[in-house]
Amino acid sequence: METLCEKASRDELQSRKVKLDYEEVGTCQKDVINVWDKKLLNCRAKIRCDMEDIHATLKDGVPKSRRGEIWQFLAVQHRVRHRLSNKQQPPDISYKELLKQLTTQQHAILVDLGRTFPTHPYFSAQLGAGQLSLFNLLKAYSLLDKEVGYCQGISFVAGVLLLHMSEEQAFEMLKFLMYDLGFRKQYRPDMMSLQIQMYQLSRLLHDYHRDLYNHLEENEISPSLYAAPWFLTLLASQFPLGFVARVFDIIFLQGTEVIFKVALSLLSSQEAQIMMCETFENIVEFLKNTLPDMTKPQMEKIITQVFEMDISKQLHAYEVEYHVLQDELQDDSNPCENGEAPEKLERANNQLKRQNMDLLEKLQAAHTRLQSLESNLEDVLARESKMKSLILSLEHEKALYRKTIEKICQYLPAEALSACEQLLKEVDCHSSVI
């Protein structure tokens, strides 16, 4: 007869199987799983690990059965390096205590439960185990973070976490994403951070994919029309769960800039198809429905590009630029009589232009240097290949000469053999020098 413990264990395994019902992007080899198992031991001991090593292992893949533990490990690694100030810390209230309270956000949360991963078996049942866990998690966070409360989009982030860990663990990781990595800024009532993000994405397109940028601008399609849900749900509302989980892997390592990298890579990978869409409606339809419908190799390629991309300096420069432009607009609406404000703006603008030019020159110099190194490497490899071929040819020639001399020795009188043996020694000696 089945005991209560056995039944609980079986139910937990079944629940875990239902939660992880998605197709992984990329394969995780057994040796990589073994590396993660060793690192997870360090997580429990809170030992600081080498970040380059973590980056390389993360790039090799993450097994979905360990994904929740690995996210918690990455959070620990971030916290041992970056400690939030007391002012930035979330209120020190336990998850269980928060669940005992009532939230004014209850109606909004309940409305969104059925909209969050409606086709996933864990969340599809109305007020089933998945939806109840999601409600608890969203309720607790709305009570913890009074400024943000509950905002559409957070439910998808919380849902992804719940698929990989328990409620309390998901609550801790939601706090990590919001406070430690700074995602809560984009959910504030004024949405200022989201506006800045849309501007930054627009500038990235302008600087790196000008034709695509111009095409979208000509059709009056701003990033807020298609990319706002990407940022607010961390891509979870529109893209396959396997792809989203892989994006979360990188988010836990690199933070908020990951969404920009994914967005830029997605748009650039489909640039030709977007350019073929000639109307506002067709472009929006493509971006919202066709773009997320990627093949597995396409998703793997996007993830690889994200790992290789570095846009942190550009994002910082664009944020400064945004604030300068906002100050300029504000000063234009309240002109200053003494003319100090325009001069200040002009100086700031010139400084930004110089910084952009410096960055561009450094980028071009680095690109030139990289091309030169790649060319030199190709030359070295080509020379190495020729030398190896030559050595093989000489070794073969030497072997033929040796066989010829040995055959000649068979027909020579005894007094002449000593001369042949000396010749063979000279050949061997010369070969060893080479």
Short mmCIF file of C-alpha atoms in Angstrom, two decimals:
data_model
loop_
_atom_site.label_atom_id
_atom_site.label_comp_id
_atom_site.label_asym_id
_atom_site.label_seq_id
_atom_site.Cartn_x
_atom_site.Cartn_y
_atom_site.Cartn_z
CA MET A 1 0.00 0.00 0.00
CA GLU A 2 1.34 3.42 -0.99
CA THR A 3 2.42 5.60 1.95
CA LEU A 4 1.69 9.33 2.22
CA CYS A 5 5.36 10.14 1.62
CA GLU A 6 5.46 8.01 -1.52
CA LYS A 7 2.27 9.62 -2.82
CA ALA A 8 3.61 13.11 -2.10
CA SER A 9 6.86 12.25 -3.89
CA ARG A 10 4.97 10.86 -6.88
CA ASP A 11 2.71 13.93 -7.03
CA GLU A 12 5.73 16.22 -6.88
CA LEU A 13 7.43 14.36 -9.74
CA GLN A 14 4.24 14.55 -11.81
CA SER A 15 3.87 18.29 -11.08
CA ARG A 16 7.52 18.85 -12.04
CA LYS A 17 6.98 16.95 -15.30
CA VAL A 18 3.93 19.11 -16.12
CA LYS A 19 5.80 22.32 -15.27
CA LEU A 20 8.73 21.50 -17.54
CA ASP A 21 6.49 20.65 -20.49
CA TYR A 22 8.36 22.65 -23.14
CA GLU A 23 10.93 21.96 -25.84
CA GLU A 24 14.46 23.04 -24.96
CA VAL A 25 16.49 25.28 -27.23
CA GLY A 26 19.97 23.86 -27.70
CA THR A 27 21.28 20.57 -26.35
CA CYS A 28 23.08 20.29 -23.03
CA GLN A 29 25.77 17.59 -23.08
CA LYS A 30 26.30 15.27 -20.11
CA ASP A 31 29.73 16.73 -19.31
CA VAL A 32 28.16 20.21 -19.12
CA ILE A 33 25.51 18.87 -16.70
CA ASN A 34 28.33 17.49 -14.54
CA VAL A 35 30.03 20.91 -14.52
CA TRP A 36 26.76 22.54 -13.37
CA ASP A 37 26.36 19.94 -10.61
CA LYS A 38 29.78 20.91 -9.24
CA LYS A 39 28.95 24.60 -9.42
CA LEU A 40 25.65 24.07 -7.61
CA LEU A 41 27.61 22.73 -4.64
CA ASN A 42 29.36 26.12 -4.52
CA CYS A 43 25.94 27.79 -4.55
CA ARG A 44 25.03 26.15 -1.27
CA ALA A 45 28.36 27.26 0.21
CA LYS A 46 28.07 30.75 -1.40
CA ILE A 47 31.57 30.43 -2.88
CA ARG A 48 32.54 33.08 -5.44
CA CYS A 49 33.12 31.47 -8.86
CA ASP A 50 34.98 32.79 -11.90
CA MET A 51 32.50 34.77 -14.05
CA GLU A 52 34.22 33.95 -17.35
CA ASP A 53 33.95 30.27 -16.50
CA ILE A 54 30.25 30.69 -15.62
CA HIS A 55 29.68 32.58 -18.90
CA ALA A 56 31.34 29.78 -20.90
CA THR A 57 29.36 27.05 -19.12
CA LEU A 58 26.09 28.96 -19.54
CA LYS A 59 26.83 29.31 -23.25
CA ASP A 60 27.26 25.51 -23.49
CA GLY A 61 23.73 25.04 -22.21
CA VAL A 62 21.48 24.65 -19.16
CA PRO A 63 19.51 21.45 -18.45
CA LYS A 64 15.89 22.33 -17.75
CA SER A 65 15.79 19.87 -14.85
CA ARG A 66 18.47 22.02 -13.10
CA ARG A 67 17.41 25.39 -14.48
CA GLY A 68 15.71 26.67 -11.31
CA GLU A 69 18.74 25.77 -9.17
CA ILE A 70 21.10 27.35 -11.71
CA TRP A 71 19.15 30.62 -11.68
CA GLN A 72 19.41 30.68 -7.90
CA PHE A 73 23.15 29.96 -8.20
CA LEU A 74 23.56 32.88 -10.63
CA ALA A 75 21.63 35.15 -8.22
CA VAL A 76 24.01 34.17 -5.40
CA GLN A 77 27.02 34.91 -7.63
CA HIS A 78 25.59 38.35 -8.45
CA ARG A 79 24.89 39.16 -4.81
CA VAL A 80 28.37 38.23 -3.57
CA ARG A 81 29.71 40.83 -6.01
CA HIS A 82 26.99 43.52 -5.95
CA ARG A 83 25.44 44.39 -2.63
CA LEU A 84 22.38 46.66 -2.68
CA SER A 85 22.45 49.64 -0.35
CA ASN A 86 19.99 49.63 2.56
CA LYS A 87 17.89 52.21 0.71
CA GLN A 88 17.59 49.96 -2.36
CA GLN A 89 16.77 46.79 -0.41
CA PRO A 90 13.19 45.45 -0.54
CA PRO A 91 11.24 45.45 2.74
CA ASP A 92 12.23 42.59 5.04
CA ILE A 93 8.90 40.72 5.15
CA SER A 94 8.63 36.96 4.69
CA TYR A 95 6.57 35.36 1.93
CA LYS A 96 4.32 33.60 4.45
CA GLU A 97 3.60 36.86 6.27
CA LEU A 98 2.68 38.61 3.02
CA LEU A 99 0.24 35.84 2.09
CA LYS A 100 -1.72 36.53 5.29
CA GLN A 101 -2.45 40.10 4.13
CA LEU A 102 -5.03 41.46 1.66
CA THR A 103 -4.05 43.27 -1.53
CA THR A 104 -5.92 46.06 -3.33
CA GLN A 105 -4.57 44.57 -6.60
CA GLN A 106 -6.59 41.35 -6.25
CA HIS A 107 -9.03 42.03 -9.11
CA ALA A 108 -6.32 42.97 -11.61
CA ILE A 109 -4.31 39.87 -10.67
CA LEU A 110 -7.32 37.54 -10.98
CA VAL A 111 -8.18 38.96 -14.41
CA ASP A 112 -4.65 38.24 -15.68
CA LEU A 113 -4.39 34.69 -14.34
CA GLY A 114 -6.28 33.21 -17.30
CA ARG A 115 -4.21 35.26 -19.75
CA THR A 116 -0.86 34.00 -18.48
CA PHE A 117 0.41 30.98 -20.44
CA PRO A 118 -3.19 29.89 -21.20
CA THR A 119 -2.07 26.86 -23.24
CA HIS A 120 0.51 25.54 -20.76
CA PRO A 121 -0.86 22.53 -18.81
CA TYR A 122 0.33 23.90 -15.45
CA PHE A 123 -1.59 27.18 -15.81
CA SER A 124 -4.48 26.20 -18.11
CA ALA A 125 -6.90 24.90 -15.43
CA GLN A 126 -9.04 27.72 -14.02
CA LEU A 127 -7.98 28.26 -10.40
CA GLY A 128 -5.95 25.05 -10.60
CA ALA A 129 -2.66 24.52 -8.76
CA GLY A 130 -0.69 26.65 -11.24
CA GLN A 131 -3.05 29.62 -11.20
CA LEU A 132 -3.31 29.53 -7.38
CA SER A 133 0.49 29.55 -7.04
CA LEU A 134 0.70 32.39 -9.54
CA PHE A 135 -1.96 34.36 -7.63
CA ASN A 136 -0.08 33.88 -4.36
CA LEU A 137 3.20 35.01 -5.88
CA LEU A 138 1.73 38.12 -7.55
CA LYS A 139 -0.26 39.01 -4.44
CA ALA A 140 2.84 38.74 -2.22
CA TYR A 141 4.91 40.91 -4.55
CA SER A 142 2.18 43.57 -4.84
CA LEU A 143 2.19 43.85 -1.04
CA LEU A 144 5.99 43.89 -0.82
CA ASP A 145 6.57 46.57 -3.48
CA LYS A 146 4.00 49.27 -2.73
CA GLU A 147 5.27 51.59 -5.49
CA VAL A 148 4.93 49.04 -8.29
CA GLY A 149 2.14 46.93 -6.81
CA TYR A 150 0.94 44.80 -9.71
CA CYS A 151 1.54 45.64 -13.35
CA GLN A 152 0.56 43.70 -16.47
CA GLY A 153 3.58 41.75 -17.62
CA ILE A 154 4.84 40.72 -14.20
CA SER A 155 2.53 37.68 -14.30
CA PHE A 156 4.51 36.19 -17.21
CA VAL A 157 7.83 36.76 -15.42
CA ALA A 158 6.44 35.15 -12.26
CA GLY A 159 4.98 32.30 -14.34
CA VAL A 160 8.35 31.43 -15.88
CA LEU A 161 9.91 31.33 -12.41
CA LEU A 162 7.14 29.10 -11.02
CA LEU A 163 7.71 26.54 -13.78
CA HIS A 164 11.24 25.98 -12.48
CA MET A 165 10.98 26.24 -8.68
CA SER A 166 8.72 26.41 -5.63
CA GLU A 167 6.57 29.44 -4.73
CA GLU A 168 8.94 30.74 -2.06
CA GLN A 169 11.98 30.26 -4.28
CA ALA A 170 10.16 32.01 -7.14
CA PHE A 171 9.33 34.90 -4.79
CA GLU A 172 13.01 35.30 -3.89
CA MET A 173 14.04 35.20 -7.55
CA LEU A 174 11.33 37.71 -8.49
CA LYS A 175 12.74 40.05 -5.83
CA PHE A 176 16.21 39.46 -7.30
CA LEU A 177 15.09 40.33 -10.83
CA MET A 178 13.15 43.39 -9.70
CA TYR A 179 15.49 44.88 -7.10
CA ASP A 180 19.00 43.49 -7.67
CA LEU A 181 18.87 43.56 -11.49
CA GLY A 182 16.63 46.66 -11.58
CA PHE A 183 13.68 45.43 -13.67
CA ARG A 184 11.19 47.04 -11.27
CA LYS A 185 11.99 50.46 -12.76
CA GLN A 186 10.14 49.59 -15.96
CA TYR A 187 6.96 48.78 -14.01
CA ARG A 188 6.76 52.04 -12.07
CA PRO A 189 3.54 54.03 -12.58
CA ASP A 190 5.24 56.78 -14.62
CA MET A 191 6.70 54.17 -17.06
CA MET A 192 9.70 56.49 -17.50
CA SER A 193 12.17 53.62 -17.65
CA LEU A 194 10.13 51.91 -20.39
CA GLN A 195 10.13 55.14 -22.42
CA ILE A 196 13.92 55.29 -22.13
CA GLN A 197 14.19 51.65 -23.21
CA MET A 198 12.09 52.31 -26.31
CA TYR A 199 14.33 55.26 -27.17
CA GLN A 200 17.46 53.15 -26.66
CA LEU A 201 16.14 50.40 -28.95
CA SER A 202 15.26 52.97 -31.59
CA ARG A 203 18.80 54.39 -31.42
CA LEU A 204 20.33 50.92 -31.69
CA LEU A 205 18.35 50.31 -34.88
CA HIS A 206 19.32 53.76 -36.18
CA ASP A 207 23.04 53.15 -35.62
CA TYR A 208 23.34 49.47 -36.60
CA HIS A 209 20.48 48.77 -39.02
CA ARG A 210 19.76 52.09 -40.71
CA ASP A 211 17.71 50.71 -43.63
CA LEU A 212 15.41 48.82 -41.27
CA TYR A 213 15.14 51.86 -39.00
CA ASN A 214 14.18 54.10 -41.94
CA HIS A 215 11.61 51.56 -43.18
CA LEU A 216 9.92 51.41 -39.77
CA GLU A 217 10.01 55.20 -39.40
CA GLU A 218 8.50 55.73 -42.86
CA ASN A 219 5.59 53.51 -41.81
CA GLU A 220 5.29 55.30 -38.43
CA ILE A 221 6.11 52.18 -36.42
CA SER A 222 7.88 53.02 -33.17
CA PRO A 223 9.38 50.35 -30.86
CA SER A 224 6.57 50.88 -28.34
CA LEU A 225 4.13 49.32 -30.85
CA TYR A 226 5.86 45.94 -30.89
CA ALA A 227 8.68 45.87 -28.32
CA ALA A 228 6.92 47.10 -25.14
CA PRO A 229 5.51 43.59 -24.42
CA TRP A 230 8.99 42.12 -25.01
CA PHE A 231 10.39 44.26 -22.21
CA LEU A 232 7.41 44.09 -19.82
CA THR A 233 7.14 40.27 -20.00
CA LEU A 234 10.85 39.59 -20.69
CA LEU A 235 9.70 38.08 -24.01
CA ALA A 236 7.56 35.47 -22.21
CA SER A 237 4.17 36.50 -23.63
CA GLN A 238 4.90 35.95 -27.32
CA PHE A 239 7.84 33.56 -27.74
CA PRO A 240 8.24 29.77 -27.25
CA LEU A 241 8.93 28.80 -23.63
CA GLY A 242 12.17 27.00 -24.48
CA PHE A 243 13.51 30.19 -26.07
CA VAL A 244 12.25 32.32 -23.15
CA ALA A 245 13.91 30.02 -20.61
CA ARG A 246 17.21 30.38 -22.49
CA VAL A 247 16.82 34.17 -22.45
CA PHE A 248 16.20 34.02 -18.68
CA ASP A 249 19.46 32.04 -18.33
CA ILE A 250 21.36 35.01 -19.76
CA ILE A 251 19.27 37.60 -17.88
CA PHE A 252 20.31 36.07 -14.57
CA LEU A 253 23.93 36.52 -15.67
CA GLN A 254 23.87 39.85 -17.54
CA GLY A 255 20.74 41.72 -16.44
CA THR A 256 18.49 44.17 -18.26
CA GLU A 257 20.57 44.67 -21.40
CA VAL A 258 19.80 41.10 -22.51
CA ILE A 259 16.33 42.11 -23.77
CA PHE A 260 17.93 44.77 -25.99
CA LYS A 261 20.35 42.21 -27.41
CA VAL A 262 17.57 39.74 -28.15
CA ALA A 263 15.37 42.45 -29.70
CA LEU A 264 18.20 43.72 -31.91
CA SER A 265 19.17 40.20 -32.98
CA LEU A 266 15.54 39.25 -33.71
CA LEU A 267 14.91 42.32 -35.84
CA SER A 268 18.20 42.09 -37.74
CA SER A 269 17.70 38.38 -38.45
CA GLN A 270 14.34 39.12 -40.10
CA GLU A 271 15.32 42.44 -41.70
CA ALA A 272 14.77 41.26 -45.29
CA GLN A 273 11.27 39.96 -44.52
CA ILE A 274 10.31 43.11 -42.61
CA MET A 275 11.52 45.27 -45.50
CA MET A 276 9.19 43.33 -47.81
CA CYS A 277 6.17 44.35 -45.70
CA GLU A 278 4.92 47.56 -47.30
CA THR A 279 2.10 48.73 -45.04
CA PHE A 280 1.70 49.62 -41.38
CA GLU A 281 -0.71 46.73 -40.81
CA ASN A 282 1.52 44.15 -42.53
CA ILE A 283 4.60 45.17 -40.56
CA VAL A 284 2.80 45.11 -37.21
CA GLU A 285 1.26 41.73 -38.05
CA PHE A 286 4.69 40.34 -38.96
CA LEU A 287 6.38 41.67 -35.81
CA LYS A 288 3.66 40.44 -33.47
CA ASN A 289 2.84 37.04 -34.98
CA THR A 290 5.35 35.88 -37.61
CA LEU A 291 8.58 37.03 -35.94
CA PRO A 292 8.09 34.95 -32.73
CA ASP A 293 7.30 31.82 -34.79
CA MET A 294 10.94 30.75 -35.19
CA THR A 295 12.48 27.39 -36.00
CA LYS A 296 14.76 25.78 -33.42
CA PRO A 297 17.98 26.55 -35.42
CA GLN A 298 16.86 30.20 -35.70
CA MET A 299 16.37 30.40 -31.93
CA GLU A 300 19.76 28.80 -31.29
CA LYS A 301 21.39 31.33 -33.63
CA ILE A 302 19.74 34.25 -31.79
CA ILE A 303 20.99 32.95 -28.42
CA THR A 304 24.53 32.55 -29.81
CA GLN A 305 24.47 36.15 -31.09
CA VAL A 306 23.23 37.44 -27.74
CA PHE A 307 26.16 35.79 -25.94
CA GLU A 308 28.61 37.46 -28.33
CA MET A 309 27.04 40.95 -28.30
CA ASP A 310 28.21 43.82 -26.08
CA ILE A 311 26.15 47.01 -26.19
CA SER A 312 26.44 48.26 -22.60
CA LYS A 313 28.38 51.43 -23.52
CA GLN A 314 25.95 52.33 -26.27
CA LEU A 315 22.95 51.86 -23.98
CA HIS A 316 24.53 54.15 -21.38
CA ALA A 317 25.27 56.81 -24.00
CA TYR A 318 21.69 56.64 -25.36
CA GLU A 319 20.24 57.00 -21.85
CA VAL A 320 22.32 60.13 -21.24
CA GLU A 321 21.25 61.41 -24.64
CA TYR A 322 17.58 60.81 -23.80
CA HIS A 323 17.82 62.83 -20.58
CA VAL A 324 19.61 65.67 -22.38
CA LEU A 325 16.86 65.79 -25.00
CA GLN A 326 14.18 65.79 -22.30
CA ASP A 327 15.92 68.66 -20.49
CA GLU A 328 16.15 70.52 -23.80
CA LEU A 329 12.41 70.09 -24.43
CA GLN A 330 11.62 71.25 -20.91
CA ASP A 331 13.84 74.31 -21.25
CA ASP A 332 12.27 75.14 -24.61
CA SER A 333 8.86 75.24 -22.96
CA ASN A 334 10.29 77.44 -20.17
CA PRO A 335 12.84 79.69 -21.97
CA CYS A 336 15.45 81.32 -19.77
CA GLU A 337 16.02 85.05 -20.22
CA ASN A 338 19.74 85.07 -19.58
CA GLY A 339 20.42 82.41 -22.21
CA GLU A 340 22.39 80.17 -19.84
CA ALA A 341 20.24 77.07 -20.49
CA PRO A 342 20.85 76.97 -24.29
CA GLU A 343 24.60 77.36 -23.72
CA LYS A 344 24.57 74.55 -21.15
CA LEU A 345 22.64 72.31 -23.56
CA GLU A 346 25.01 73.14 -26.38
CA ARG A 347 28.00 72.19 -24.24
CA ALA A 348 26.31 68.94 -23.18
CA ASN A 349 25.37 68.18 -26.79
CA ASN A 350 28.92 68.80 -28.01
CA GLN A 351 30.27 66.59 -25.25
CA LEU A 352 27.90 63.79 -26.25
CA LYS A 353 28.90 64.17 -29.90
CA ARG A 354 32.58 63.92 -28.95
CA GLN A 355 31.88 60.83 -26.85
CA ASN A 356 29.97 59.23 -29.72
CA MET A 357 32.77 60.03 -32.15
CA ASP A 358 35.37 58.61 -29.74
CA LEU A 359 33.31 55.43 -29.36
CA LEU A 360 32.90 55.15 -33.12
CA GLU A 361 36.63 55.64 -33.73
CA LYS A 362 37.47 53.02 -31.09
CA LEU A 363 34.96 50.64 -32.63
CA GLN A 364 36.38 51.16 -36.11
CA ALA A 365 39.95 50.76 -34.82
CA ALA A 366 39.00 47.57 -32.99
CA HIS A 367 37.24 46.26 -36.10
CA THR A 368 40.30 47.01 -38.25
CA ARG A 369 42.58 45.39 -35.70
CA LEU A 370 40.34 42.33 -35.57
CA GLN A 371 40.37 42.01 -39.36
CA SER A 372 44.17 42.32 -39.36
CA LEU A 373 44.52 39.64 -36.67
CA GLU A 374 42.13 37.34 -38.52
CA SER A 375 44.11 37.83 -41.73
CA ASN A 376 47.42 37.16 -39.91
CA LEU A 377 45.95 34.07 -38.31
CA GLU A 378 44.85 32.76 -41.70
CA ASP A 379 48.39 33.32 -43.07
CA VAL A 380 49.97 31.53 -40.09
CA LEU A 381 47.58 28.61 -40.42
CA ALA A 382 48.25 28.40 -44.16
CA ARG A 383 52.03 28.40 -43.59
CA GLU A 384 51.67 25.80 -40.85
CA SER A 385 49.66 23.58 -43.19
CA LYS A 386 52.32 23.90 -45.93
CA MET A 387 55.11 23.07 -43.47
CA LYS A 388 53.26 19.98 -42.24
CA SER A 389 52.77 18.82 -45.85
CA LEU A 390 56.46 19.42 -46.58
CA ILE A 391 57.56 17.51 -43.47
CA LEU A 392 55.33 14.58 -44.41
CA SER A 393 56.77 14.61 -47.92
CA LEU A 394 60.36 14.64 -46.60
CA GLU A 395 59.58 11.83 -44.15
CA HIS A 396 58.18 9.76 -47.00
CA GLU A 397 61.21 10.55 -49.19
CA LYS A 398 63.57 9.61 -46.36
CA ALA A 399 61.82 6.26 -45.90
CA LEU A 400 62.19 5.52 -49.64
CA TYR A 401 65.91 6.40 -49.57
CA ARG A 402 66.45 4.16 -46.57
CA LYS A 403 64.75 1.20 -48.27
CA THR A 404 66.85 1.79 -51.41
CA ILE A 405 70.10 1.84 -49.39
CA GLU A 406 69.09 -1.31 -47.51
CA LYS A 407 68.47 -3.12 -50.82
CA ILE A 408 71.85 -1.94 -52.18
CA CYS A 409 73.57 -3.25 -49.03
CA GLN A 410 72.32 -6.74 -49.81
CA TYR A 411 74.43 -6.81 -53.00
CA LEU A 412 77.61 -5.15 -51.70
CA PRO A 413 80.73 -7.00 -50.52
CA ALA A 414 81.50 -6.97 -46.79
CA GLU A 415 84.27 -4.35 -47.07
CA ALA A 416 81.84 -1.83 -48.64
CA LEU A 417 79.09 -2.33 -46.01
CA SER A 418 80.83 -0.14 -43.43
CA ALA A 419 80.59 2.84 -45.80
CA CYS A 420 76.85 2.23 -46.28
CA GLU A 421 76.24 1.95 -42.54
CA GLN A 422 78.01 5.26 -42.04
CA LEU A 423 75.76 6.81 -44.72
CA LEU A 424 72.64 5.51 -42.93
CA LYS A 425 73.84 7.01 -39.64
CA GLU A 426 74.37 10.37 -41.33
CA VAL A 427 70.82 10.26 -42.76
CA ASP A 428 69.34 9.47 -39.32
CA CYS A 429 71.43 12.15 -37.64
CA HIS A 430 70.40 14.80 -40.22
CA SER A 431 66.73 13.76 -39.82
CA SER A 432 66.84 14.20 -36.03
CA VAL A 433 68.29 17.71 -36.44
CA ILE A 434 65.42 18.64 -38.76
#
